[in-house]
Structures are given as C-alpha cells and as structure tokens.
C-alpha cells in the first residue's frame, strides 16, 4: 500500500495500527483472560504508547525506501532480542 502513487498517510497508518492493537488487547484481557487489574502502573502507559506509535509509524514510512518482504524480515527479527532479554 505504501508504494501506491499518491499515498502519503504512513504515519496515520501507524496510528491506526496501534489503535487496533489497543482495542484487540483490551477485548482479549477483558473477555478471554478475565484480568481485572493492571500489572504496570498507569503512568507507564503513555510512554509505551508513544514508543509503539513511533515504531509503527517510522516502519511504515520506511516502506517508501524498502520493499515489503524486507520489512517483514526486520519486523520478525524484533522477536530475537525480546526472547534473549526474557531468558536473561
């Protein structure tokens, strides 16, 4: 979609992606996991949201310079440091 001529909404696409993840995670926690209270303090959420929106928006803007398969490979590689930090 980023290579469509005249498409200049990469940042908005990132915001909508974060909004979709937020809604789906809320519904999952409320109806499937049945969690009632937060684990992290409420003050941590704005910083986390800003980081997620920045990451998503910048990766969508980067599609103007790289092809889609390359983006998928790099997004998949983000899991490796997460797994390493989890095991440390």
Coordinates of C-alpha atoms in Angstrom, one line a residue:
X1 CA 0.0 0.0 0.0
X2 CA 2.9 2.3 0.7
X3 CA 4.1 2.1 -3.0
X4 CA 0.7 3.3 -4.3
X5 CA 1.2 6.6 -6.1
X6 CA -0.3 9.5 -4.1
X7 CA -0.4 7.6 -0.8
X8 CA 1.1 9.8 1.9
X9 CA -0.5 8.5 5.1
X10 CA 2.2 6.3 6.6
X11 CA 2.0 8.0 10.0
X12 CA -1.8 7.7 10.1
X13 CA -1.5 4.1 9.2
X14 CA 0.8 3.6 12.2
X15 CA -1.7 5.3 14.5
X16 CA -4.5 3.1 13.2
X17 CA -2.4 0.0 13.7
X18 CA -1.7 1.0 17.4
X19 CA -5.4 1.7 17.9
X20 CA -6.3 -1.7 16.5
X21 CA -3.8 -3.4 18.8
X22 CA -5.1 -1.5 21.8
X23 CA -8.7 -2.4 21.1
X24 CA -8.0 -6.1 20.5
X25 CA -5.7 -6.4 23.6
X26 CA -8.4 -4.8 25.8
X27 CA -11.0 -7.2 24.5
X28 CA -8.7 -10.1 25.0
X29 CA -7.9 -9.2 28.5
X30 CA -11.5 -8.5 29.5
X31 CA -13.3 -11.4 27.9
X32 CA -10.7 -14.2 27.4
X33 CA -8.1 -13.8 30.1
X34 CA -10.6 -12.2 32.5
X35 CA -8.0 -10.0 34.1
X36 CA -9.4 -7.3 36.4
X37 CA -6.4 -5.1 37.3
X38 CA -3.3 -3.7 35.7
X39 CA 0.2 -5.1 36.4
X40 CA 2.1 -1.9 35.3
X41 CA 1.4 1.5 36.8
X42 CA -0.9 3.7 34.8
X43 CA 1.9 6.3 34.4
X44 CA 3.9 3.8 32.2
X45 CA 1.2 3.5 29.5
X46 CA 1.7 6.9 27.8
X47 CA 5.4 6.3 27.3
X48 CA 4.7 2.8 26.0
X49 CA 2.0 4.1 23.6
X50 CA 4.3 6.8 22.3
X51 CA 7.1 4.2 21.7
X52 CA 4.7 1.8 19.9
X53 CA 3.2 4.6 17.7
X54 CA 6.7 5.9 16.8
X55 CA 7.9 2.4 15.9
X56 CA 4.9 1.6 13.8
X57 CA 4.8 5.0 12.1
X58 CA 8.5 5.0 11.3
X59 CA 8.4 1.4 10.0
X60 CA 5.5 2.3 7.7
X61 CA 7.4 5.4 6.4
X62 CA 10.4 3.2 5.8
X63 CA 8.4 1.2 3.3
X64 CA 8.9 4.1 0.9
X65 CA 12.6 3.1 0.7
X66 CA 12.5 -0.7 1.1
X67 CA 10.3 -3.4 -0.3
X68 CA 7.6 -5.3 1.8
X69 CA 9.5 -8.6 2.2
X70 CA 12.4 -6.8 3.7
X71 CA 10.1 -5.1 6.2
X72 CA 8.6 -8.4 7.2
X73 CA 12.0 -9.9 7.8
X74 CA 13.1 -6.9 10.0
X75 CA 9.9 -7.0 12.0
X76 CA 10.3 -10.7 12.6
X77 CA 13.9 -10.1 13.9
X78 CA 12.5 -7.9 16.6
X79 CA 11.4 -11.0 18.4
X80 CA 15.0 -12.3 18.8
X81 CA 16.2 -9.6 21.3
X82 CA 12.9 -9.9 23.1
X83 CA 13.5 -13.6 23.6
X84 CA 17.1 -13.1 24.7
X85 CA 16.1 -10.4 27.3
X86 CA 13.3 -12.7 28.6
X87 CA 15.8 -15.5 29.2
X88 CA 18.4 -13.3 31.0

